[in-house]
Coordinates of C-alpha atoms in Angstrom, one line a residue:
Chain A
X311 CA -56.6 -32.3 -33.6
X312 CA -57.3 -34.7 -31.0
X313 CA -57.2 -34.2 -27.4
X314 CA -55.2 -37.0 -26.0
X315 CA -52.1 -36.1 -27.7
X316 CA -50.6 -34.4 -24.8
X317 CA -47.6 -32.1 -25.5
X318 CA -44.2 -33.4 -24.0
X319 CA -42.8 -31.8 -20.9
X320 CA -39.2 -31.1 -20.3
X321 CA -37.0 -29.7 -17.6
X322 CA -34.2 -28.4 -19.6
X323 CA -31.0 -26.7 -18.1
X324 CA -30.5 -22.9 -19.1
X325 CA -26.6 -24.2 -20.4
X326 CA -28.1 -27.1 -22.1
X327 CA -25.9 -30.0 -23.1
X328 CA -25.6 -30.5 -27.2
X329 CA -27.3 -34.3 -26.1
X330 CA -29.9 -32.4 -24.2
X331 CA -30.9 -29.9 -27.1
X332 CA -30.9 -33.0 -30.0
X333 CA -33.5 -35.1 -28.0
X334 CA -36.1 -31.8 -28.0
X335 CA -38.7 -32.2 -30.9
X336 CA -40.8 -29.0 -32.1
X337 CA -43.9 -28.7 -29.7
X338 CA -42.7 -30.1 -26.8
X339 CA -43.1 -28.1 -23.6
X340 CA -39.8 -26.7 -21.6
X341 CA -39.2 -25.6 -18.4
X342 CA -35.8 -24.0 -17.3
X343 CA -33.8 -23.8 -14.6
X344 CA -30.5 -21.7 -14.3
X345 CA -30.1 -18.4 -15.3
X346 CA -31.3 -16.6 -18.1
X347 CA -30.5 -13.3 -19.1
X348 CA -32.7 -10.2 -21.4
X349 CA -30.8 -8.7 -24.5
X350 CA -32.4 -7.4 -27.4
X351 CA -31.9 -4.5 -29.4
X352 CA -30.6 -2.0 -27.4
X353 CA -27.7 -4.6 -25.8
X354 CA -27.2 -5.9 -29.8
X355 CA -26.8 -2.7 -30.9
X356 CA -24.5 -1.9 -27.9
X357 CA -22.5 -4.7 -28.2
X358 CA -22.6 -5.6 -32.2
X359 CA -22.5 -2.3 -33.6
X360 CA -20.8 0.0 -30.5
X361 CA -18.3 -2.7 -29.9
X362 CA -18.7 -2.1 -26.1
X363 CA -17.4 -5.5 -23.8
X364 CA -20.4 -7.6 -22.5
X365 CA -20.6 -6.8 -18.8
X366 CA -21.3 -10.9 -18.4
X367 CA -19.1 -13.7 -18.9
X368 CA -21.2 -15.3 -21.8
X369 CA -22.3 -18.1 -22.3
X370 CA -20.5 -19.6 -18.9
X371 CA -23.0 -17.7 -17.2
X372 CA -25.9 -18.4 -19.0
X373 CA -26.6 -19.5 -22.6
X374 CA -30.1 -18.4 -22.8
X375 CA -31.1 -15.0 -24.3
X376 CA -34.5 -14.0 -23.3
X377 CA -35.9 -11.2 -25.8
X378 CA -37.8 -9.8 -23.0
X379 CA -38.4 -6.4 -20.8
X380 CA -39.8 -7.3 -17.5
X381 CA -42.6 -5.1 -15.8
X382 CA -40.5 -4.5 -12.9
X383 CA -38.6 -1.8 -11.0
X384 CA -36.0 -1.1 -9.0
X385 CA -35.8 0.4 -5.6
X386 CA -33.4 3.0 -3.9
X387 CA -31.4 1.1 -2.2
X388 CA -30.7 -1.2 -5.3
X389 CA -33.5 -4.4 -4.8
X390 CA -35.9 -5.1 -7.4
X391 CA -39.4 -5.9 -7.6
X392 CA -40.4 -8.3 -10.4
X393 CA -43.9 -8.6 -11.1
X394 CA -44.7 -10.4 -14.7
X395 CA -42.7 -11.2 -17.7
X396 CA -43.2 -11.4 -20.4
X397 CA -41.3 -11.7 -24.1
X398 CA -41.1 -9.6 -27.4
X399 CA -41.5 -10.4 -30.4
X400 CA -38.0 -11.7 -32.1
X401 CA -38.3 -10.9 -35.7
X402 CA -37.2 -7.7 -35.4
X403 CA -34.2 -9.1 -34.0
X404 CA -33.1 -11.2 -37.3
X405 CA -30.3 -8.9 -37.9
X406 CA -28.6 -9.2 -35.1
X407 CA -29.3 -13.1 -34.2
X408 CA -25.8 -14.5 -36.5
X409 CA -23.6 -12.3 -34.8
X410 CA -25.1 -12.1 -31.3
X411 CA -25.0 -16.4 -31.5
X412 CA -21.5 -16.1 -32.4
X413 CA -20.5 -13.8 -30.0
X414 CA -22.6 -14.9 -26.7
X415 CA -22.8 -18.2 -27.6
X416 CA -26.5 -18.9 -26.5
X417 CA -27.9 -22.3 -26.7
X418 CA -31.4 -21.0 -26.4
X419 CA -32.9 -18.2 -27.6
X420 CA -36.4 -17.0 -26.3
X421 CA -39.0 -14.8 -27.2
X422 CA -42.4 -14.0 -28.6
X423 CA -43.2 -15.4 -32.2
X424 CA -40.4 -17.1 -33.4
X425 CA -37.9 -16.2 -36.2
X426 CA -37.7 -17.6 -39.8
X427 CA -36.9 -21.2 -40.6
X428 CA -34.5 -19.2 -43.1
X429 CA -32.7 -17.7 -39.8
X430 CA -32.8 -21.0 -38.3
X431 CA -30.5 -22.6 -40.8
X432 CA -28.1 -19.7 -41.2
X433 CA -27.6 -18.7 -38.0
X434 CA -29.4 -21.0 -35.3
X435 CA -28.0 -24.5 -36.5
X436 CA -24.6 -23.9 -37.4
X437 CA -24.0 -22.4 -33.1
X438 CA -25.9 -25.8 -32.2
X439 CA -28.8 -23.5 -30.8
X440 CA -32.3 -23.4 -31.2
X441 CA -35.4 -21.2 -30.8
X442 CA -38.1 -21.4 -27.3
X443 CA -41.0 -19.4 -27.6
X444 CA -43.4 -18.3 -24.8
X445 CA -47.0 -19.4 -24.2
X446 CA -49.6 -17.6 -25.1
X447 CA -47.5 -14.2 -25.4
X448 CA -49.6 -14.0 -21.8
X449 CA -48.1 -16.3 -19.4
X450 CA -46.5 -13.5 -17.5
X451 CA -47.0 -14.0 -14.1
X452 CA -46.3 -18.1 -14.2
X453 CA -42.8 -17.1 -15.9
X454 CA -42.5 -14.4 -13.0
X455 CA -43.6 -17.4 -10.3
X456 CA -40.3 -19.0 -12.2
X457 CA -37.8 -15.7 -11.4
X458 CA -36.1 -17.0 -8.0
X459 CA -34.5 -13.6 -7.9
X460 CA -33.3 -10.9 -10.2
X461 CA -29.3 -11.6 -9.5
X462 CA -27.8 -8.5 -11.7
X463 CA -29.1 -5.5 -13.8
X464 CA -26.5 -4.2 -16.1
X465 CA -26.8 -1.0 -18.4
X466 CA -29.9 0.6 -16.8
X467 CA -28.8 4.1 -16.9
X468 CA -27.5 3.4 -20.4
X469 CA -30.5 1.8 -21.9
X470 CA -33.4 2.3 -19.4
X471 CA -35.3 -0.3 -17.6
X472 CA -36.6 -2.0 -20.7
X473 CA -33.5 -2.5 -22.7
X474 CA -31.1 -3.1 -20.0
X475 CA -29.3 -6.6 -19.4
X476 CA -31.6 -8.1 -16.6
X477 CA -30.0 -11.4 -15.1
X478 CA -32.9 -13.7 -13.7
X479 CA -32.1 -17.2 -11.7
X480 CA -35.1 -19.0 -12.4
X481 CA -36.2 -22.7 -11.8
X482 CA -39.0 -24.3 -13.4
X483 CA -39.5 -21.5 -15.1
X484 CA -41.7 -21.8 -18.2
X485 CA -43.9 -23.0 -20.2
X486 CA -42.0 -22.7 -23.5
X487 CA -42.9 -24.9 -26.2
X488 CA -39.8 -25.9 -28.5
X489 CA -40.4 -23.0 -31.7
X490 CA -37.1 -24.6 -33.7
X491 CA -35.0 -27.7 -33.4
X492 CA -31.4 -28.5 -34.3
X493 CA -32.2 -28.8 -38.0
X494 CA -33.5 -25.7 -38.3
X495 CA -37.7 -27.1 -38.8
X496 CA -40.7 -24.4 -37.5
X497 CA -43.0 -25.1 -35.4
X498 CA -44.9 -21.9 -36.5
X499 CA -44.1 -22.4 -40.0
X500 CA -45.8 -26.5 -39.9
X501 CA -48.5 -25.0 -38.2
X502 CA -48.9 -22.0 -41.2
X503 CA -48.8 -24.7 -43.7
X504 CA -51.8 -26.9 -42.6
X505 CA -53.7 -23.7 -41.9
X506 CA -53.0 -22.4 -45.1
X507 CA -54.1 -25.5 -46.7
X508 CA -57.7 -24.9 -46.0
X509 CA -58.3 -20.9 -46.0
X510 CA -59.3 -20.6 -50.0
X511 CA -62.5 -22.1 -48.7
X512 CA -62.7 -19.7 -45.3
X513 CA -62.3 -16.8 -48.3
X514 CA -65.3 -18.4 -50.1
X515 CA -67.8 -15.1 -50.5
X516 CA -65.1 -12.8 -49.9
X517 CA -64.0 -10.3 -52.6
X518 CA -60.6 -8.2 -52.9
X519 CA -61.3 -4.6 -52.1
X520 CA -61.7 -2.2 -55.2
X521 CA -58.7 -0.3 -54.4
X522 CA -55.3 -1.7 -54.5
X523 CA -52.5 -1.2 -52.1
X524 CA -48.7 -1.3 -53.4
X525 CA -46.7 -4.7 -51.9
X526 CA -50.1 -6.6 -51.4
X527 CA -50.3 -10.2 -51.5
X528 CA -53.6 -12.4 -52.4
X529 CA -51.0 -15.6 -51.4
X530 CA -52.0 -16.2 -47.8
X531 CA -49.5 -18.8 -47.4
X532 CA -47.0 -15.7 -46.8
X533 CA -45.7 -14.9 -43.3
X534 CA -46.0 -11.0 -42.4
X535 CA -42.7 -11.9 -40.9
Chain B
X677 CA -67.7 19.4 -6.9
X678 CA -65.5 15.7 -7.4
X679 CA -62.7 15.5 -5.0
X680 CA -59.6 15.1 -7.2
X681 CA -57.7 13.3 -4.6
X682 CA -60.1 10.7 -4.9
X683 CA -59.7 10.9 -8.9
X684 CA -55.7 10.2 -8.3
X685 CA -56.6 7.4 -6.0
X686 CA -58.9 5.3 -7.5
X687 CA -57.2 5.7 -10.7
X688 CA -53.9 4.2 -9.0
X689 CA -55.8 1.1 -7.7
X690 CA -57.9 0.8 -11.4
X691 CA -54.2 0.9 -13.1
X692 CA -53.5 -2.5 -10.9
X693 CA -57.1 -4.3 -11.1
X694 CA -56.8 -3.8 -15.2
X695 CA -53.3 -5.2 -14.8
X696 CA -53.9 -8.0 -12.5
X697 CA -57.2 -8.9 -13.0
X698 CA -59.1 -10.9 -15.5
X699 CA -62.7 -9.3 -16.7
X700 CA -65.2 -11.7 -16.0
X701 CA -67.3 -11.9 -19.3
X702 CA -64.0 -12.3 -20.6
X703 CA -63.1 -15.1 -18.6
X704 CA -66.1 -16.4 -19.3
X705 CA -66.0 -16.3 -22.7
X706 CA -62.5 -18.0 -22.6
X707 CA -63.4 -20.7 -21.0
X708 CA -65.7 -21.2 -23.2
X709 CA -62.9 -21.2 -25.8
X710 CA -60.7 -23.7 -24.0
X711 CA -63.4 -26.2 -23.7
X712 CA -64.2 -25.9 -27.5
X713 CA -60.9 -26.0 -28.5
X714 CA -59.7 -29.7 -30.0
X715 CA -55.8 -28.6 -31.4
X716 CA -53.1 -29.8 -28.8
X717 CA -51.1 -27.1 -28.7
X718 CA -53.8 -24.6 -28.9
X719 CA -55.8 -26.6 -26.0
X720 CA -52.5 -26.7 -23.7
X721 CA -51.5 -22.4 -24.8
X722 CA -55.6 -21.5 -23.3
X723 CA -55.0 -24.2 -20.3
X724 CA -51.7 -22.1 -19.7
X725 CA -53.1 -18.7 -20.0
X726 CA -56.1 -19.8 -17.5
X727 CA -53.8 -21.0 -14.9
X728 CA -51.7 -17.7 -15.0
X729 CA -55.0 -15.6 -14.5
X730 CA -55.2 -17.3 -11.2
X731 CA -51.2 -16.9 -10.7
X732 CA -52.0 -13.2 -11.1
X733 CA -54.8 -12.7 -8.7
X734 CA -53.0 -14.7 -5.7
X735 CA -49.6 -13.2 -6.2
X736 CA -51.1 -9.9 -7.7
X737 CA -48.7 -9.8 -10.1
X738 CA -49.4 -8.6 -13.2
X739 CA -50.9 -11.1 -15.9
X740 CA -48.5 -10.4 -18.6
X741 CA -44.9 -8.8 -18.6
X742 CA -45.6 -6.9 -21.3
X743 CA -48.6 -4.4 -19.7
X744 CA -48.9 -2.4 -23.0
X745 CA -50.0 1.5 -23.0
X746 CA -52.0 2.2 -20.4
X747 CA -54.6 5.1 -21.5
X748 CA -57.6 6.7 -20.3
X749 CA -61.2 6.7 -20.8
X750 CA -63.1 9.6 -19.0
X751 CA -66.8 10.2 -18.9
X752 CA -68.3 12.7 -17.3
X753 CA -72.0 13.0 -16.0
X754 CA -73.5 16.7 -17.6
X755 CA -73.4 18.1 -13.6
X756 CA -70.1 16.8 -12.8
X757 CA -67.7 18.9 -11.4
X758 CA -64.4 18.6 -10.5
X759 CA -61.8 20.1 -7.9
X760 CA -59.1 21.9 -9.8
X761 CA -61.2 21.6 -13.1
X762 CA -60.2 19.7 -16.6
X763 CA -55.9 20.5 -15.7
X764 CA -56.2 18.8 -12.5
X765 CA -57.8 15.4 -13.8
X766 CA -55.3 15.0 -16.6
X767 CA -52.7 16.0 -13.9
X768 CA -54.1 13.0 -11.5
X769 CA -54.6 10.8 -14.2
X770 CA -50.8 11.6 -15.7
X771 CA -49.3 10.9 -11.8
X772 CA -51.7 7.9 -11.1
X773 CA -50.2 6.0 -14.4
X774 CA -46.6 7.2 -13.5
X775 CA -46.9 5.7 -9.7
X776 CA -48.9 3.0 -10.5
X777 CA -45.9 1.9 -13.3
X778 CA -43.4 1.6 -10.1
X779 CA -46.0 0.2 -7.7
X780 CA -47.3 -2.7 -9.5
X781 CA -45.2 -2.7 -11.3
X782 CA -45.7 -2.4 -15.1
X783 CA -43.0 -2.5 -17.7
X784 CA -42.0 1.2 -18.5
X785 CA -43.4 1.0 -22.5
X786 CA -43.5 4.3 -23.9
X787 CA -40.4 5.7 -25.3
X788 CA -39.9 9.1 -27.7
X789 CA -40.4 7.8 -31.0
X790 CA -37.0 9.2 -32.5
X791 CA -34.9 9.2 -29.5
X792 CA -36.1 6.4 -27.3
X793 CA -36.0 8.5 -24.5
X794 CA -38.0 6.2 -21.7
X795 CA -38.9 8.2 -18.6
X796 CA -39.5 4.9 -16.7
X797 CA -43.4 5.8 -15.8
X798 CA -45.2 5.2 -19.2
X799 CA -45.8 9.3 -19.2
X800 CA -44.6 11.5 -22.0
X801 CA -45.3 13.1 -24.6
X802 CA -48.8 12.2 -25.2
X803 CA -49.0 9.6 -22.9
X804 CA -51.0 8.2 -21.7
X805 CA -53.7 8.8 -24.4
X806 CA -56.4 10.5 -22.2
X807 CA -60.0 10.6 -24.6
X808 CA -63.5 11.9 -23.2
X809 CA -67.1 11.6 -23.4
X810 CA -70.5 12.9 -22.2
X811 CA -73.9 11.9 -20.5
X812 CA -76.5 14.1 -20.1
X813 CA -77.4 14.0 -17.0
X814 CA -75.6 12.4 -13.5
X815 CA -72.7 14.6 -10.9
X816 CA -70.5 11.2 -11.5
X817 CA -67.2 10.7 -13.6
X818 CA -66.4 7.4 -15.0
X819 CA -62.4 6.2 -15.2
X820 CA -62.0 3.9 -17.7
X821 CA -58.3 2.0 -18.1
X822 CA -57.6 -0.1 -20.8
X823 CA -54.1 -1.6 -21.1
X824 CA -54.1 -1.9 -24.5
X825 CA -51.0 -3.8 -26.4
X826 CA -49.3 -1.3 -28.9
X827 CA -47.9 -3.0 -31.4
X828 CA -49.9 -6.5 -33.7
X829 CA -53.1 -6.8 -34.8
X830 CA -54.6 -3.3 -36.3
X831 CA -55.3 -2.2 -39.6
X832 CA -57.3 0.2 -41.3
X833 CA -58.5 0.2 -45.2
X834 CA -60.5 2.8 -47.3
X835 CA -63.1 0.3 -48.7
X836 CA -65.9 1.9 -51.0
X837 CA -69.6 1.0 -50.7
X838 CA -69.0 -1.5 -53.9
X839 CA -67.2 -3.4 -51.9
X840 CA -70.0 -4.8 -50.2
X841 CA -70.2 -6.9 -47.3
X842 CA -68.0 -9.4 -49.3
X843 CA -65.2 -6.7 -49.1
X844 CA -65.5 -6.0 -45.5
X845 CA -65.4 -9.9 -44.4
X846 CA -62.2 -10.0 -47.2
X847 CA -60.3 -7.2 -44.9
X848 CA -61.3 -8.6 -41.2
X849 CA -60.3 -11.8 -42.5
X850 CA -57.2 -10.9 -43.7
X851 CA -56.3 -8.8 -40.3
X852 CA -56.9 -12.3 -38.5
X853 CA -55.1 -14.6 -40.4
X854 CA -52.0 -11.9 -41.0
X855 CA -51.6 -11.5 -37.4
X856 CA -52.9 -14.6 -36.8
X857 CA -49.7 -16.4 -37.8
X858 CA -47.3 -17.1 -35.0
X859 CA -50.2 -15.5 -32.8
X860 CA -48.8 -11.6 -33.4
X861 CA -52.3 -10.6 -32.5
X862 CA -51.7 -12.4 -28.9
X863 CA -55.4 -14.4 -29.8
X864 CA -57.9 -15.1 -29.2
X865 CA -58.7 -11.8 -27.8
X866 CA -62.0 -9.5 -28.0
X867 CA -62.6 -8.3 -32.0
X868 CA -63.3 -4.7 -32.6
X869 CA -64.1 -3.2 -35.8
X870 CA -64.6 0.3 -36.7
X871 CA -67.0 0.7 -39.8
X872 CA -67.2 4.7 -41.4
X873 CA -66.5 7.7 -39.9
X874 CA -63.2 8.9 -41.5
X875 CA -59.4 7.5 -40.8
X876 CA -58.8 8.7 -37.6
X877 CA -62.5 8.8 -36.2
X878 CA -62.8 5.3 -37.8
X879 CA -59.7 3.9 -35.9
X880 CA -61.4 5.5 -32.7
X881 CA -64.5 3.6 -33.2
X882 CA -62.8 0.1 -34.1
X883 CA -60.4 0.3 -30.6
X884 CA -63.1 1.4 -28.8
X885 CA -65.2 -1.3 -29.7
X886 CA -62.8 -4.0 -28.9
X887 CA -61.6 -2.2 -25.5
X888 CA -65.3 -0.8 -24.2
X889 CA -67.6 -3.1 -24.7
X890 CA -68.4 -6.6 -22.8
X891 CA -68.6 -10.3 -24.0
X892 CA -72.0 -10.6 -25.0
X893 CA -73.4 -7.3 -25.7
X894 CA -74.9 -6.8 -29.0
X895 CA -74.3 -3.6 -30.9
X896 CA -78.8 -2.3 -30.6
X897 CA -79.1 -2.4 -34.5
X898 CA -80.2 -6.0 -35.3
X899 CA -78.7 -6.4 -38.3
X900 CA -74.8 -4.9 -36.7
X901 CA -75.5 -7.7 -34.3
X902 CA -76.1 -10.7 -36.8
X903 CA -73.1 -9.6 -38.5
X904 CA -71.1 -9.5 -35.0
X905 CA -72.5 -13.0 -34.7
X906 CA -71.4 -14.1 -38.2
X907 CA -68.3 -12.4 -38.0
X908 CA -67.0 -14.6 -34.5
X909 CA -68.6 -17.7 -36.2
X910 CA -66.1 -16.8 -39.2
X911 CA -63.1 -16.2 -37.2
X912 CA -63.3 -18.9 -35.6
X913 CA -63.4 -20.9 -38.5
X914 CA -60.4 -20.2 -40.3
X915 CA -58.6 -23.0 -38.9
X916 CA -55.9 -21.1 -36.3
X917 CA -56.3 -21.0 -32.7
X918 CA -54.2 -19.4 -29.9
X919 CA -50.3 -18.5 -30.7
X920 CA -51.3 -19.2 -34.6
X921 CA -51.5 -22.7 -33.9
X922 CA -53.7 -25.0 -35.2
X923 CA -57.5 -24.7 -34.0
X924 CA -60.4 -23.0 -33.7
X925 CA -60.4 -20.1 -31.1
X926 CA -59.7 -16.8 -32.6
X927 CA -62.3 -14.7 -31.3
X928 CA -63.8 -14.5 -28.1
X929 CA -66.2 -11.9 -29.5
X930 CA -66.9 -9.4 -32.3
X931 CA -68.0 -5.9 -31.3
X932 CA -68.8 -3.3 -34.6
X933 CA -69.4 0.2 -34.2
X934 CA -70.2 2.5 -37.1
X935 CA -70.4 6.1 -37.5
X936 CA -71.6 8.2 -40.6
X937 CA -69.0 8.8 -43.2
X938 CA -68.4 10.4 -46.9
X939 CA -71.3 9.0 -49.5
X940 CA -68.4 7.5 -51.3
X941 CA -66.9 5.8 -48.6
X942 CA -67.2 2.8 -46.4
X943 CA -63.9 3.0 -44.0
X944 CA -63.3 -0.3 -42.1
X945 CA -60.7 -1.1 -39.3
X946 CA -60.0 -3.6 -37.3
X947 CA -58.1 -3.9 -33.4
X948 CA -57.8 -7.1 -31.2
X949 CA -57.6 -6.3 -27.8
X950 CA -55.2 -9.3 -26.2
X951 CA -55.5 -12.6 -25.4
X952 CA -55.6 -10.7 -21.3
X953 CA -58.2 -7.9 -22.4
X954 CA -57.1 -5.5 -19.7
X955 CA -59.7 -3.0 -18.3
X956 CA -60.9 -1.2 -15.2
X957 CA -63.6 1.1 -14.5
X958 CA -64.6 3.3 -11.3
X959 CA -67.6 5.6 -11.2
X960 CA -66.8 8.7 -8.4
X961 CA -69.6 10.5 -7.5
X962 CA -69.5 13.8 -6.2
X963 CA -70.4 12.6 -3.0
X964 CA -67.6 10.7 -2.8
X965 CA -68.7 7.3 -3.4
X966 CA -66.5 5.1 -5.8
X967 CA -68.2 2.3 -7.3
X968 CA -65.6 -0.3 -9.0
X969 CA -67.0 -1.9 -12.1
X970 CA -65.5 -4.2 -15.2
X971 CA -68.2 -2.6 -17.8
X972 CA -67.3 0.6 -19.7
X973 CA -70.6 1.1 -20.6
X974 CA -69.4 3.6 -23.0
X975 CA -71.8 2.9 -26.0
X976 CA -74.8 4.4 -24.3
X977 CA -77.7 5.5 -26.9
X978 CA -76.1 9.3 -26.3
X979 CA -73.2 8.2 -27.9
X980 CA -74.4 6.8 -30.5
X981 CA -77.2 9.3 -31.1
X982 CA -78.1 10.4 -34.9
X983 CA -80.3 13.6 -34.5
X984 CA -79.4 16.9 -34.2
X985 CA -81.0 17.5 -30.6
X986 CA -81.1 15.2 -27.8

C-alpha cells in the first residue's frame, strides 16, 4: 500500500529464454516484442479435439498464446485494419491449457484474469511456462499502439474473425503484469488472500438473504473461478 | 417528419464516439479514483487505463479490444415522426451497428448461442438489443449507444422485504467482491442496481441505471440518494481495487432505480458497466439538427412517474 513501490518493468522476448522467464517475479510489468499469436477455444478445440495440423510452425514462430479476439477487420483485397485489443478471460480455457502447452509449446500464455494456481502447477510449470495477464482488461488501444502489423490470419472462414489464428508482430507491446511465475505462485490468488483477510468486517451489518440458493458459499475466500 | 438517413448517419458516427471516446463525468470520476488510490498495482492498472483513453482519442482506435454488445437506446419526443416509420429506424439502427463493426472497427461479438454462427457485424438474431421510451412533448429522437460488456459482473436475487436493507447491502456486496476477484467485473466501473419491479423488468432497471445515468446525478428521492452515497462509500471499502488487486477503487459511482413490485417481494440486481463505460448520445430533430451529447438523460420524472395520468 504505499506509493513509492513502483512495479518493475521488463522488455521480455515473445520466445523467451528459460533464464529470461526465472528472473520474472509476480507483479512485475512486461512488455513484448516478437510475435504473438491468438488461439483460444475454437483453434483448441480444432487442434486438440479435431486433430487438424497447426497451420504455424509452433513454438519457432512464436511461443506466446494470446487468448484474445481483436476488434479488427479485414479488407478485400486481403489487408487488415487493427484497431484495439484486447484479451478474454482464460478460465474457460483450463481444459485445454496441458495439452495445448504440450503441443505448441508456449512460454507465455496471455489473457484476461488469470488461471488457477492449481493449473499452474499441473500444466504451466512442468512446459517451463508461465501466465501474463493484461492491464486493466481495458488497455486496448496501447496493446494495439504495440501491433507493428497483423503478419497472417489463419482459419477465418473456418472459425470467424474472433476465433481465428491472428498472427501479430508487436514491439513494446504491453503492459502485462507477471499473473504466474515458474513455481506456479498467483499473483491474483496473493492478492485474494490479503483481501479476504479483512472482508468479515466490510460484511459487518450485512445479513444472508432469507432464501437460500443451491451451491452457495458464505466462505468468501473462494474464487468464482 | 425525422429524416432516417440522418438516423443511419448519426448512429454510425455515435457507434465510434462510444467506442473511442471516454465520457467526461466518467473521466472525471476516475481520476478522481487514481489519485485516491494508494495499492501499487492498483495505482499503476488506473495510470494504464488513463493513458490508453488518450491513445484512443489520437489514434481513434477503439479503447478496448473487446467492444462488447453494442445496443440501442431510443427515445422519442410525443410529435416525433419518422421517415419510413418504426421498420425503418430498427432497419438504420440494425445497418449503422453492422457498418460501424467494419469501419471502426469493433470486434465481431455476437454469435448464435447454439451454433456460434458469427455474421461478422454484431447483427443477428436479436441483436443489437434495440429498447424504447417516451416524452411527452418535443418532434426530437434521442439515440442512445451503450457498449455494454456481455459477460462478468451481473446478478439478480429474489430478496423479500425481511431482508431489509441489511440483505440488499449482503447481495451488492457479494456481486462486488465475486467479480471483484481477478477484476472479472473489469472495475472500477459505474454501479447500477435495479431494486423491485419483477425479474426481467428488475434486470432492465439495474443496467439501465449503470448505462444511463451520469457520475454525479442523484436518483430525486433523498433517501435512494443517501443509500447511492453509502453504497460507493461501501464499495470502495472492501479492500480491492482495479484488476482485483489490492486497494480501494471499486466504484466510480452507485446509481439505484426502483420500480413497484409484488407486496411480498423486494427483487434486487446488480450490473457494472466497465472500467471504459462506453456511451453516446445524439438528439435529431425534425428539422434536422443533431445535437451530440454524453448524457442519456433517460430518467426524466416521466419515466419514473407513479400516477395514473400525467
Amino acid at each position: 500500500m504505499v506509493k513509492d513501490n513502483k512495479p518493475r518493468k521488463i522488455r521480455l522476448s515473445a520466445n523467451p529464454t528459460a533464464e529470461a522467464l526465472a528472473d520474472l517475479r509476480i507483479g512485475d510489468i512486461v512488455y513484448l516484442d516478437g510475435t504473438v499469436y491468438t488461439a483460444r477455444e475454437g483453434v483448441y478445440k480444432r487442434v486438440l479435439e479435431d486433430g487438424i495440423a497447426m497451420p504455424m510452425d509452433l513454438p519457432a514462430d512464436s511461443a506466446a498464446n494470446f487468448h484474445c479476439s481483436p476488434a479488427a477487420t479485414q479488407h478485400d483485397d486481403g489487408s487488415f485494419d487493427l484497431g484495439a485489443v484486447t484479451a478474454t478471460a482464460s478460465f474457460r480455457f483450463s481444459k485445454w491449457i496441458g495439452p495445448w502447452l504440450a503441443a505448441s509449446g508456449a512460454k507465455l500464455i496471455i489473457g484476461k484474469g488469470g488461471m488457477s494456481s492449481k493449473d499452474y502447477r499441473e500444466h504451466f510449470v512442468p512446459h517451463g511456462a508461465i501466465y501474463l495477464t493484461t492491464v486493466g482488461y481495458g488497455t486496448g488501444a496501447l496493446l494495439g499502439r504495440g501491433v507493428k502489423q497483423v503478419s497472417n490470419l489463419h482459419w477465418k472462414k473456418e472459425l470467424g474473425l474472433a476465433q481465428a489464428m491472428w498472427v501479430l508482430d508487436v514491439e513494446n507491446f504491453g503492459p502485462f503484469i507477471v499473473e504466474s511465475d515458474l513455481d506456479g505462485n498467483s499473483l491474483f490468488e496473493r492478492e485474494n488472500a490479503r483481501i479476504s483477510a479483512s472482508l468479515d468486517k466490510v460484511y459487518e451489518g450485512t445479513r444472508p438473504a432469507v432464501l437460500k440458493r443451491f451451491g452457495e458459499t458464505d466462505d468468501r475466500s473462494d474464487e468464482m473461478i | 417528419m425525422i429524416n432516417i438517413e440522418l438516423i443511419q448517419k448519426t448512429a454510425e458516427s455515435l457507434m465510434a464516439k462510444a467506442a473511442i471516446e471516454i465520457p467526461d463525468d466518467y473521466l472525471t470520476g476516475l481520476q478522481k479514483a487514481a489519485n485516491d488510490e494508494d495499492g501499487d498495482l492498483s495505482s499503476f492498472v488506473l495510470e494504464a487505463m488513463l493513458e490508453n483513453y488518450v491513445a484512443a482519442k489520437e489514434d481513434r482506435r477503439a479503447m478496448c479490444g473487446d467492444t462488447g454488445c453494442p445496443r440501442w437506446y431510443v427515445k422519442m419526443g410525443n410529435e416525433a415522426q419518422i421517415d419510413g416509420g418504426p421498420i425503418a429506424l430498427e432497419a438504420a439502427l440494425r445497418r449503422a451497428t453492422a457498418n460501424a463493426t467494419k469501419s471502426v472497427p469493433l470486434r465481431p461479438n455476437r454469435v448464435h448461442p447454439l451454433w456460434r454462427t458469427d455474421h461478422d457485424n454484431n447483427v443477428g438474431i436479436g441483436a443489437p438489443e434495440i429498447e424504447y421510451g417516451f416524452e411527452p412533448d418535443g418532434n426530437w429522437i434521442d439515440l442512445v449507444t451503450v457498449h455494454k460488456g456481455g459477460l462478468f459482473g451481473t446478478d439478480y436475487r429474489m430478496l423479500f422485504p425481511s431482508d431489509g436493507i441489511e440483505g440488499i447491502k449482503r447481495f451488492y456486496l457479494d456481486s462486488l467482491v465475486a467479480f471483484g476477484k481477478r477484476g472479472l467485473a473489469c472495475q472500477p466501473a459505474i454501479i447500477g442496481i435495479g431494486l423491485g419491479g419483477s425479474k426481467d423488468s428488475c434486470m432492465v432497471l439495474g443496467k439501465r441505471a449503470a448505462c444511463l445515468r451520469m457520475v454525479g446525478d442523484r436518483n430525486p428521492d433523498p433517501k435512494i440518494a443517501a443509500l447511492e452515497d453509502e453504497f460507493k462509500e461501501l464499495g470502495n471499502n472492501i479492500g480491492m481495487g482495479a484488476m482485483g488487486f489490492v486497494g480501494k477503487s471499486m466504484v466510480i459511482d452507485c446509481n439505484i432505480e426502483v420500480g413497484y413490485c409484488h407486496t411480498g417481494g423486494m427483487q434486487m440486481s446488480v450490473h457494472a458497466f466497465c472500467l471504459s463505460s462506453r456511451r453516446a448520445v445524439a438528439r435529431i430533430y425534425d428539422d434536422g439538427r443533431v445535437e451530440f451529447r454524453t448524457d442519456p438523460a433517460w430518467f426524466t420524472d416521466y419515466q419514473r412517474r407513479e400516477t395514473v395520468e400525467w
